[in-house]
Every structure is written in structure tokens, then in C-alpha cells.
Short mmCIF file of C-alpha atoms and ligand atoms in Angstrom, two decimals:
data_model
loop_
_atom_site.label_atom_id
_atom_site.label_comp_id
_atom_site.label_asym_id
_atom_site.label_seq_id
_atom_site.Cartn_x
_atom_site.Cartn_y
_atom_site.Cartn_z
CA MET A 19 0.06 -0.05 -0.01
CA ASN A 20 1.29 3.44 -0.70
CA THR A 21 2.39 6.15 1.77
CA LYS A 22 -0.84 8.26 1.22
CA ASN A 23 -2.95 5.26 2.32
CA PRO A 24 -5.52 6.85 4.66
CA LEU A 25 -6.49 3.73 5.80
CA LEU A 26 -5.77 2.01 9.45
CA SER A 27 -2.62 -0.06 9.58
CA GLU A 28 -2.78 -3.92 10.03
CA GLU A 29 -1.68 -3.37 13.68
CA LYS A 30 -4.61 -0.89 14.45
CA VAL A 31 -7.17 -3.23 12.46
CA LEU A 32 -6.23 -6.15 14.46
CA GLU A 33 -6.27 -4.11 17.85
CA ARG A 34 -9.74 -3.18 17.05
CA ILE A 35 -10.98 -6.48 15.97
CA PHE A 36 -9.68 -7.96 19.23
CA ASN A 37 -11.66 -5.23 21.11
CA HIS A 38 -14.76 -5.78 19.11
CA ILE A 39 -14.37 -9.56 20.20
CA ASP A 40 -13.69 -8.90 23.85
CA ASN A 41 -16.46 -6.28 24.29
CA LYS A 42 -19.00 -7.99 21.70
CA THR A 43 -19.02 -4.64 19.85
CA THR A 44 -18.49 -3.71 16.15
CA ASP A 45 -17.98 -0.86 14.22
CA LEU A 46 -20.85 1.69 14.02
CA GLY A 47 -22.01 4.46 11.80
CA ASP A 48 -24.00 7.28 13.18
CA THR A 49 -27.08 7.46 10.89
CA VAL A 50 -29.98 5.75 9.87
CA HIS A 51 -30.64 5.86 6.14
CA LYS A 52 -33.73 5.58 4.30
CA GLU A 53 -33.31 4.99 0.67
CA PRO A 54 -36.34 5.14 -1.59
CA VAL A 55 -37.50 2.26 -3.39
CA ALA A 56 -38.16 3.99 -6.30
CA ASN A 57 -34.33 4.77 -6.69
CA TYR A 58 -34.11 0.91 -7.55
CA LEU A 59 -36.96 0.88 -10.04
CA SER A 60 -36.84 4.22 -11.75
CA GLU A 61 -35.58 4.37 -15.48
CA GLU A 62 -34.93 8.10 -14.82
CA ARG A 63 -32.71 7.25 -11.86
CA PHE A 64 -30.94 4.48 -13.65
CA GLU A 65 -30.17 6.99 -16.51
CA SER A 66 -28.60 9.54 -14.22
CA GLU A 67 -26.29 6.89 -12.60
CA ILE A 68 -25.04 5.58 -15.77
CA GLU A 69 -24.16 8.96 -16.80
CA LEU A 70 -22.43 9.33 -13.37
CA LEU A 71 -20.60 6.15 -14.11
CA ARG A 72 -19.19 7.60 -17.42
CA ARG A 73 -18.23 10.70 -15.76
CA LEU A 74 -16.15 9.38 -13.01
CA PRO A 75 -12.96 7.18 -13.02
CA VAL A 76 -14.21 3.59 -12.81
CA VAL A 77 -12.06 0.53 -12.92
CA PHE A 78 -12.17 -1.39 -16.37
CA CYS A 79 -9.67 -4.07 -15.83
CA LEU A 80 -6.23 -5.26 -14.22
CA SER A 81 -3.20 -3.92 -15.66
CA ALA A 82 -1.79 -7.49 -15.68
CA MET A 83 -4.72 -8.48 -18.36
CA LEU A 84 -3.07 -6.05 -20.67
CA PRO A 85 0.61 -7.63 -20.44
CA ASP A 86 1.84 -6.53 -23.73
CA LYS A 87 2.09 -4.14 -26.44
CA GLY A 88 -0.80 -4.57 -28.51
CA SER A 89 -3.00 -6.41 -25.62
CA TYR A 90 -6.65 -5.16 -25.78
CA ILE A 91 -9.81 -5.90 -24.22
CA ALA A 92 -13.24 -4.82 -25.70
CA ARG A 93 -16.39 -4.63 -23.60
CA LYS A 94 -19.28 -2.26 -22.78
CA ALA A 95 -18.84 -0.25 -19.61
CA ALA A 96 -21.81 1.82 -18.34
CA GLY A 97 -23.47 0.80 -21.56
CA SER A 98 -20.74 2.03 -24.05
CA PRO A 99 -18.72 -0.37 -26.04
CA LEU A 100 -15.14 0.41 -25.14
CA LEU A 101 -11.62 -0.59 -26.41
CA VAL A 102 -8.61 -0.38 -23.94
CA VAL A 103 -5.27 -1.22 -25.37
CA ARG A 104 -1.68 -0.95 -24.50
CA GLY A 105 0.18 0.96 -27.15
CA ASP A 106 3.70 0.61 -28.50
CA ASP A 107 4.80 3.19 -25.94
CA GLY A 108 3.55 0.90 -23.08
CA LYS A 109 0.93 3.20 -22.20
CA VAL A 110 -2.90 2.29 -21.80
CA ARG A 111 -5.52 3.95 -23.94
CA ALA A 112 -9.47 3.76 -24.22
CA PHE A 113 -11.27 4.19 -27.08
CA ILE A 114 -15.15 4.12 -28.14
CA ASN A 115 -15.15 1.02 -30.12
CA ALA A 116 -16.76 2.42 -32.91
CA CYS A 117 -15.39 2.47 -36.52
CA ARG A 118 -15.64 5.98 -38.01
CA HIS A 119 -16.73 4.77 -41.30
CA ARG A 120 -20.35 3.57 -40.14
CA GLY A 121 -19.98 2.59 -36.67
CA MET A 122 -18.85 -1.26 -36.56
CA GLN A 123 -17.36 -2.29 -33.61
CA VAL A 124 -13.57 -2.84 -34.52
CA ALA A 125 -12.51 -5.35 -31.76
CA LYS A 126 -14.13 -7.96 -30.05
CA ASP A 127 -13.33 -9.76 -26.53
CA SER A 128 -9.62 -9.50 -25.80
CA GLY A 129 -6.51 -10.57 -27.45
CA CYS A 130 -3.07 -8.98 -28.86
CA SER A 131 -2.91 -7.15 -32.07
CA ARG A 132 -0.77 -4.95 -34.08
CA ALA A 133 -3.90 -2.99 -35.55
CA PHE A 134 -7.58 -3.23 -35.49
CA VAL A 135 -9.17 -3.87 -38.78
CA CYS A 136 -12.89 -3.21 -38.94
CA PRO A 137 -14.62 -6.30 -39.76
CA TYR A 138 -17.34 -4.60 -41.76
CA HIS A 139 -15.11 -2.96 -44.76
CA ALA A 140 -11.63 -2.99 -43.17
CA TRP A 141 -10.78 0.38 -42.30
CA THR A 142 -7.72 -0.02 -40.04
CA TYR A 143 -6.56 1.73 -37.09
CA GLY A 144 -3.32 1.72 -35.08
CA LEU A 145 -2.76 1.01 -31.53
CA ASP A 146 -3.01 4.68 -30.73
CA GLY A 147 -6.40 4.77 -32.56
CA GLU A 148 -5.01 6.58 -35.41
CA LEU A 149 -6.84 5.45 -38.83
CA ARG A 150 -4.01 4.06 -40.87
CA HIS A 151 -5.87 2.89 -43.90
CA ILE A 152 -8.93 2.93 -45.83
CA PRO A 153 -9.31 0.59 -48.80
CA GLY A 154 -10.41 2.13 -51.95
CA HIS A 155 -9.86 5.44 -50.35
CA ALA A 156 -10.50 7.26 -53.51
CA GLY A 157 -14.05 6.52 -53.12
CA PHE A 158 -13.99 8.81 -50.14
CA PRO A 159 -12.95 12.12 -51.33
CA GLY A 160 -12.52 14.67 -48.47
CA VAL A 161 -12.44 12.02 -45.69
CA GLU A 162 -9.11 12.42 -44.39
CA LEU A 163 -7.27 9.53 -42.00
CA LYS A 164 -5.85 12.36 -39.65
CA ASP A 165 -9.52 13.28 -38.96
CA ASN A 166 -10.95 9.86 -38.47
CA GLY A 167 -9.15 8.12 -35.43
CA LEU A 168 -11.00 6.52 -33.03
CA VAL A 169 -12.45 8.77 -30.41
CA GLU A 170 -10.25 8.54 -27.23
CA VAL A 171 -11.50 8.66 -23.82
CA GLY A 172 -9.84 8.93 -20.32
CA ALA A 173 -7.61 5.93 -19.20
CA LEU A 174 -5.25 6.06 -16.34
CA GLU A 175 -3.01 3.01 -14.72
CA LYS A 176 -2.66 3.07 -11.01
CA GLY A 177 -1.86 0.39 -8.50
CA GLY A 178 -2.29 -2.57 -10.98
CA LEU A 179 -5.73 -1.32 -12.30
CA VAL A 180 -6.92 0.58 -15.25
CA TYR A 181 -9.17 3.36 -14.44
CA VAL A 182 -11.37 4.84 -17.41
CA ASN A 183 -13.38 8.03 -17.46
CA GLN A 184 -15.71 8.43 -20.66
CA ARG A 185 -16.15 12.19 -20.22
CA GLY A 186 -12.57 13.55 -20.49
CA ALA A 187 -9.30 12.64 -18.96
CA VAL A 188 -9.00 10.70 -15.58
CA ASP A 189 -8.62 13.20 -12.97
CA ALA A 190 -5.40 11.95 -11.05
CA SER A 191 -6.08 13.76 -8.22
CA MET A 192 -9.28 11.72 -7.69
CA LEU A 193 -7.18 8.76 -7.27
CA GLU A 194 -4.44 10.26 -5.14
CA ASN A 195 -5.31 8.45 -1.93
CA MET A 196 -6.32 5.21 -3.65
CA PRO A 197 -4.35 2.35 -1.99
CA ASP A 198 -2.14 0.42 -4.66
CA PHE A 199 -4.33 -2.64 -4.78
CA PHE A 200 -2.34 -5.06 -7.06
CA ALA A 201 1.51 -5.51 -7.37
CA ASN A 202 2.78 -6.32 -11.12
CA GLU A 203 3.61 -9.89 -10.02
CA GLN A 204 0.08 -10.76 -8.82
CA ALA A 205 -1.24 -13.12 -11.52
CA TYR A 206 -4.47 -12.65 -13.18
CA PHE A 207 -5.93 -15.94 -13.71
CA ASP A 208 -9.73 -15.93 -14.49
CA GLN A 209 -12.98 -14.18 -14.44
CA SER A 210 -16.68 -14.96 -14.71
CA GLU A 211 -19.87 -12.88 -15.65
CA TYR A 212 -23.17 -13.35 -14.03
CA ILE A 213 -26.40 -11.65 -14.96
CA ASP A 214 -28.92 -10.93 -12.24
CA GLU A 215 -32.63 -9.66 -12.08
CA ALA A 216 -31.66 -7.20 -9.46
CA ASN A 217 -30.51 -3.37 -9.47
CA TRP A 218 -26.71 -3.03 -9.32
CA LYS A 219 -26.96 -1.13 -5.86
CA LEU A 220 -28.84 -4.36 -4.21
CA LEU A 221 -25.92 -6.62 -5.43
CA ALA A 222 -23.14 -4.13 -4.41
CA GLU A 223 -24.72 -3.65 -0.88
CA THR A 224 -24.22 -7.26 -0.20
CA THR A 225 -20.61 -6.74 -0.17
CA MET A 226 -20.56 -3.83 2.54
CA GLU A 227 -21.79 -5.16 5.61
CA GLY A 228 -21.26 -8.09 8.07
CA TYR A 229 -24.56 -7.93 9.86
CA HIS A 230 -25.92 -10.57 7.68
CA ILE A 231 -23.31 -13.51 8.01
CA LYS A 232 -25.08 -15.56 10.48
CA SER A 233 -28.48 -15.17 8.98
CA LEU A 234 -27.85 -15.42 5.22
CA HIS A 235 -24.59 -17.43 5.33
CA LYS A 236 -25.45 -19.58 8.17
CA LYS A 237 -23.69 -22.80 6.55
CA SER A 238 -21.45 -21.24 4.21
CA PHE A 239 -19.25 -18.41 5.46
CA TYR A 240 -20.79 -18.24 9.12
CA PRO A 241 -18.74 -21.61 10.52
CA TYR A 242 -15.53 -19.59 9.49
CA GLY A 243 -16.51 -15.86 9.86
CA LEU A 244 -17.33 -13.64 13.08
CA ASP A 245 -21.16 -12.51 12.98
CA ASN A 246 -21.31 -8.87 12.87
CA ILE A 247 -17.82 -7.84 13.77
CA THR A 248 -16.28 -5.70 10.96
CA VAL A 249 -13.98 -2.79 10.78
CA VAL A 250 -15.46 -0.22 8.64
CA GLU A 251 -13.67 2.83 7.24
CA ASN A 252 -14.82 5.70 4.73
CA PHE A 253 -12.16 7.22 2.61
CA GLY A 254 -13.41 9.62 0.23
CA SER A 255 -16.50 8.51 -1.44
CA HIS A 256 -15.08 4.86 -0.65
CA SER A 257 -15.38 2.49 2.12
CA ARG A 258 -13.06 -0.57 3.42
CA VAL A 259 -15.05 -3.26 5.21
CA ILE A 260 -12.87 -5.73 6.95
CA PHE A 261 -14.42 -9.21 8.06
CA PRO A 262 -12.49 -11.24 10.43
CA PHE A 263 -12.41 -15.07 10.18
CA LYS A 264 -12.73 -16.97 13.55
CA ARG A 265 -9.22 -18.24 13.32
CA ILE A 266 -7.98 -14.64 13.88
CA GLU A 267 -7.68 -15.84 17.29
CA LYS A 268 -4.58 -17.58 16.83
CA LEU A 269 -2.91 -14.22 16.21
CA ARG A 270 -3.26 -13.47 20.11
CA ASP A 271 -0.65 -15.79 20.84
CA ILE A 272 1.83 -14.52 18.07
CA ALA A 273 4.46 -11.82 18.59
CA PRO A 274 3.05 -8.45 17.22
CA ASN A 275 5.90 -8.36 14.31
CA ASP A 276 4.72 -11.69 12.95
CA GLN A 277 1.01 -10.65 13.34
CA HIS A 278 -0.33 -10.51 9.87
CA LEU A 279 -3.97 -10.24 8.57
CA ASN A 280 -3.35 -12.26 5.30
CA GLY A 281 -5.77 -15.07 5.66
CA MET A 282 -7.45 -13.93 8.86
CA VAL A 283 -9.96 -11.45 7.34
CA THR A 284 -11.46 -10.55 4.07
CA SER A 285 -11.15 -6.98 3.09
CA VAL A 286 -13.72 -5.40 0.89
CA TYR A 287 -13.10 -2.14 -0.58
CA GLN A 288 -15.94 -0.29 -2.07
CA LEU A 289 -14.71 1.77 -4.90
CA PHE A 290 -17.39 4.54 -5.41
CA PRO A 291 -19.56 4.01 -7.29
CA ASN A 292 -19.70 0.45 -8.71
CA VAL A 293 -16.52 -1.65 -7.96
CA ALA A 294 -15.66 -3.87 -5.05
CA ILE A 295 -12.22 -5.12 -4.47
CA SER A 296 -11.99 -8.26 -2.23
CA ILE A 297 -8.71 -9.61 -0.70
CA LEU A 298 -9.54 -13.11 0.44
CA SER A 299 -7.81 -15.84 1.94
CA LYS A 300 -5.74 -16.92 -1.24
CA HIS A 301 -7.03 -14.85 -4.06
CA SER A 302 -8.08 -11.05 -4.85
CA THR A 303 -11.05 -10.02 -6.74
CA VAL A 304 -12.33 -7.34 -8.56
CA THR A 305 -15.95 -7.13 -9.05
CA ILE A 306 -17.67 -4.71 -11.64
CA PHE A 307 -21.42 -4.09 -10.98
CA GLU A 308 -22.67 -3.15 -14.66
CA PRO A 309 -26.29 -1.77 -14.64
CA LEU A 310 -27.93 -3.10 -17.67
CA SER A 311 -31.44 -1.71 -16.71
CA PRO A 312 -32.96 -0.54 -13.43
CA THR A 313 -33.56 -4.22 -12.59
CA ARG A 314 -30.88 -6.26 -14.27
CA THR A 315 -27.08 -6.36 -13.58
CA LYS A 316 -24.19 -7.82 -14.96
CA MET A 317 -21.37 -8.80 -12.48
CA LEU A 318 -17.90 -8.92 -13.85
CA ILE A 319 -15.43 -10.69 -11.42
CA LEU A 320 -11.65 -10.64 -12.22
CA ARG A 321 -9.55 -12.94 -10.35
CA ALA A 322 -5.83 -12.60 -9.26
CA THR A 323 -3.34 -14.32 -6.88
CA ASN A 324 -2.96 -12.70 -3.38
CA ARG A 325 -0.19 -10.65 -1.90
CA THR A 326 1.35 -12.21 0.95
CA ALA A 327 3.28 -11.34 4.00
CA GLU A 328 6.44 -12.45 2.05
CA GLY A 329 5.70 -11.02 -1.26
CA VAL A 330 3.36 -12.12 -3.76
CA SER A 331 1.75 -15.63 -4.49
CA THR A 332 2.12 -17.08 -7.81
CA ASP A 333 0.47 -20.07 -6.90
CA ILE A 334 -2.66 -20.13 -9.09
CA GLU A 335 -3.89 -23.77 -8.36
CA GLU A 336 -4.46 -22.69 -4.65
CA ALA A 337 -5.90 -19.30 -5.82
CA LYS A 338 -8.47 -21.51 -7.68
CA ARG A 339 -9.35 -23.77 -4.90
CA ASP A 340 -10.00 -20.64 -2.80
CA ALA A 341 -12.04 -18.74 -5.63
CA SER A 342 -14.44 -22.16 -6.00
CA PHE A 343 -14.77 -22.19 -2.20
CA VAL A 344 -16.11 -18.84 -1.98
CA LYS A 345 -18.43 -19.36 -4.98
CA ASP A 346 -19.92 -22.78 -3.43
CA ALA A 347 -19.99 -21.10 -0.17
CA GLY A 348 -21.81 -17.90 0.21
CA PHE A 349 -21.75 -15.93 -3.11
CA ASP A 350 -24.75 -17.31 -4.72
CA GLU A 351 -26.66 -16.72 -1.26
CA ASP A 352 -25.98 -12.86 -1.73
CA ARG A 353 -27.05 -12.84 -5.46
CA GLU A 354 -30.16 -14.74 -4.64
CA ALA A 355 -30.89 -12.26 -1.88
CA ALA A 356 -30.51 -9.34 -4.20
CA CYS A 357 -33.00 -10.78 -6.54
CA ALA A 358 -35.60 -11.58 -4.11
CA ILE A 359 -35.26 -8.23 -2.66
CA GLN A 360 -36.08 -6.90 -6.15
CA GLY A 361 -39.12 -8.98 -6.49
CA THR A 362 -40.52 -7.27 -3.46
CA LEU A 363 -39.75 -3.56 -4.41
CA SER A 364 -42.75 -3.12 -7.06
CA THR A 365 -45.08 -4.05 -4.32
CA LYS A 366 -46.22 -1.49 -1.83
CA ALA A 367 -44.74 -3.09 1.20
CA ASN A 368 -41.72 -0.81 1.58
CA GLN A 369 -41.54 3.01 0.62
CA HIS A 370 -37.98 3.08 1.27
CA LEU A 371 -35.28 0.33 2.46
CA THR A 372 -33.60 1.24 5.89
CA PHE A 373 -29.77 1.03 6.62
CA GLY A 374 -28.96 1.19 10.39
CA HIS A 375 -25.71 1.67 12.55
CA PHE A 376 -24.18 -1.69 11.32
CA GLU A 377 -24.70 -0.74 7.75
CA LYS A 378 -22.33 2.17 7.95
CA ALA A 379 -20.60 1.54 4.43
CA ILE A 380 -23.82 1.40 2.49
CA VAL A 381 -25.04 4.62 4.12
CA HIS A 382 -22.00 6.33 3.22
CA PHE A 383 -22.28 4.72 -0.39
CA HIS A 384 -25.96 6.19 -0.79
CA GLN A 385 -25.12 9.56 0.68
CA ASN A 386 -22.33 10.12 -2.00
CA LEU A 387 -24.20 8.92 -4.73
CA ARG A 388 -27.07 11.20 -3.88
CA GLN A 389 -24.67 14.16 -3.65
CA HIS A 390 -22.85 13.05 -7.02
CA LEU A 391 -26.24 12.78 -8.76
CA SER A 392 -27.14 16.23 -7.51
CA ASN A 393 -23.90 18.21 -8.86
S1 FES B 423 -17.73 0.17 -40.65
FE1 FES B 423 -15.72 -0.19 -40.15
S2 FES B 423 -14.97 -0.33 -42.25
FE2 FES B 423 -16.95 0.25 -42.77
FE1 FE2 B 424 -23.08 -11.98 1.91
#
């Protein structure tokens, strides 16, 4: 983590967790927040949230997913087809994935390429987005190569992640206090996509509190995790929620210098607005909540090996085993809960959803969302 990291040190986190265990307490917020149910259903709210996702720096992928000059990823982000590519100069650039001839998408999925040849009529673009070639150029009098490059949007690499801003350059000062989440050596090994019938915020909310561990995850996470004991810190518009495992008790007998949190807690960073980074026992994930409609969301989960107390783990098999444990254990329970909630929202049962003192990070999230949307 970098020197500007505003978050508690490992030592302080551990001290706070042991205090909570000993006193049967947890970190608390100071506000009860009521979020109108309409904000999970309304088309108008959905559209303003999509626009917000386009005008803020949002994580697009891990740097490790673009290892070489010419490595690229094409996918939709906040409804826009984007193409993100590492150039010959090593720099990552992001473009709207739209051919300047008749709008075809010039790249699909991911790979490594020297140029992007539009599949429709073969207009050809360089890794820097410049239009290099128009077949039968004589048929397009007045259409200049130099005026018809791919339209560039903002991109910035920081701490092993690529952030994209679709409405201008990424404002580096907005990422200044962001921890360096991933080291170069951490290996990216897998990704999955899930589409659920739930508003993106309902899915994101499942990652932001430990109040539901015993109840919703009785047989999955609760046998290993402590119920409703979390360390919750807000930083900027973001939050970090630390969920300790029961086995953290082992650290009480270890000399302070050898006490490390790796494998003893799950740390979830909620990067405002729609990304969660989870540092689990033996692997780390980046979850991007892509809103598809007010009631439908695609979750994209990117997986990498962990940092360890000694450096970086390159043990992909171990990381894969850990990832399948998390999936088999509680992940689907969270998704099902979000979908079940969505099913009740169009009834008149609730005018709002209520978030209390145990749900501090969610309250922070909604307060920030409201504030950003009113700007
Ligand atoms: S649309 Fe791309 S070359 Fe025609
Ligand atoms: Fe959960």
C-alpha cells in the first residue's frame, strides 16, 4: 500500500478487531438512512446513474490483463462499447469501440494485435487509435485519415488497475489516496460474468456489511467468519470493510511483529460507485457491477493471486481452489438475496429500504451517490 494510504494499519485493525471480540461490539455508523425504493426501479434514476458512471474514473480491468504492447480488451462499460489497449509506448489508452466509417465495433473480446481492422469494410486503426488505412480511399473524397481516428476517452493506470473516464481525462487527483491494490507480479488467472435480475445497488450492498453473516450465510461463511464484527472505514467516497475469520484468535499468541492479517480477514474495498475489490484468503477479486437496466445487472469478476506477508503468491492452483470455495459457499446466497429483494420492490410493502448503524458503508455509499447525482 502506498504512503498516502488513509486507512488503518494492520496493527490498528487487529487491535480494533480484538477489542470488538472482547467487548461484543462492532464498528458503527451514526446515521439511519432511508433509501427510497423508487431509486431501485426508476428509469430516470438509472439513466442519471449511468451518466455518473461515465463521468467518474471507474475500474475497467487489471493492468495484468494487458501484459504486452497490443494487448486489448473490448467490452461495454456503463452501456458504452469500449476498447482499451496497451500501445507501443506501453501506455494504456481507451477508445469508443466504434468505427468512424459506419460505426461497426472494430474489436471483440480480448487478445493481442498490431492493429484493429474493422470487420465490416476493413478500415484499419493503429494501437494509438489513428486511422491508418481506408481500402479504396479514392471512393471517399474529402475523408482524411487524420480526422477519423477512434474517439479517445480517459484512461489511467494506477496500483495495478486501469481506470477509465468516458467524459474526459481521468482526474489523477481523484485517485491520489487510492491504495495500490495490485502489484505487477500478482497473476491474473480467471474471470466470470453473472447476469442477475436485480438493481446493481442491491448486489453491491451485499458486499458492504457483516450484519447478515450468521443469518444469510449460516452454513457457508458463518462456520468460518465472525457474525457482525467488522472494521468499517470511509475514505473519500469509498469504504473498506474488514470481515475477520474466527481463526484470527490464533494471532493473540503470536509476537506483534509476526501478526499478519493475510488469511485471517476478508477485506472488501468499495470503490465508489460500482466496483468492489476483495482481498480473500488465497486470492483477490475485482467485481464490477454493470447496470444493464433498473432491474438487471451484469457482475464481472476478475481474479488474481494474492499479496502475502512475504511478497506475492504466484500459486494459481491454490488461488483457484480458494475462488471455488467462495463461490460454492456464500456468493450465490448474496445474489439470490438481491434478486429476492428486487422482487418485493414493486409491491407497496416498503416505500424505502432502511440501513442502520451496522450498515455504515452502505449509508456512506448512498449519501455519496445522492450528492454526486445532484451535482
Ligand atoms: S464500418 Fe468499419 S469499415 Fe465500414
Ligand atoms: Fe454476503
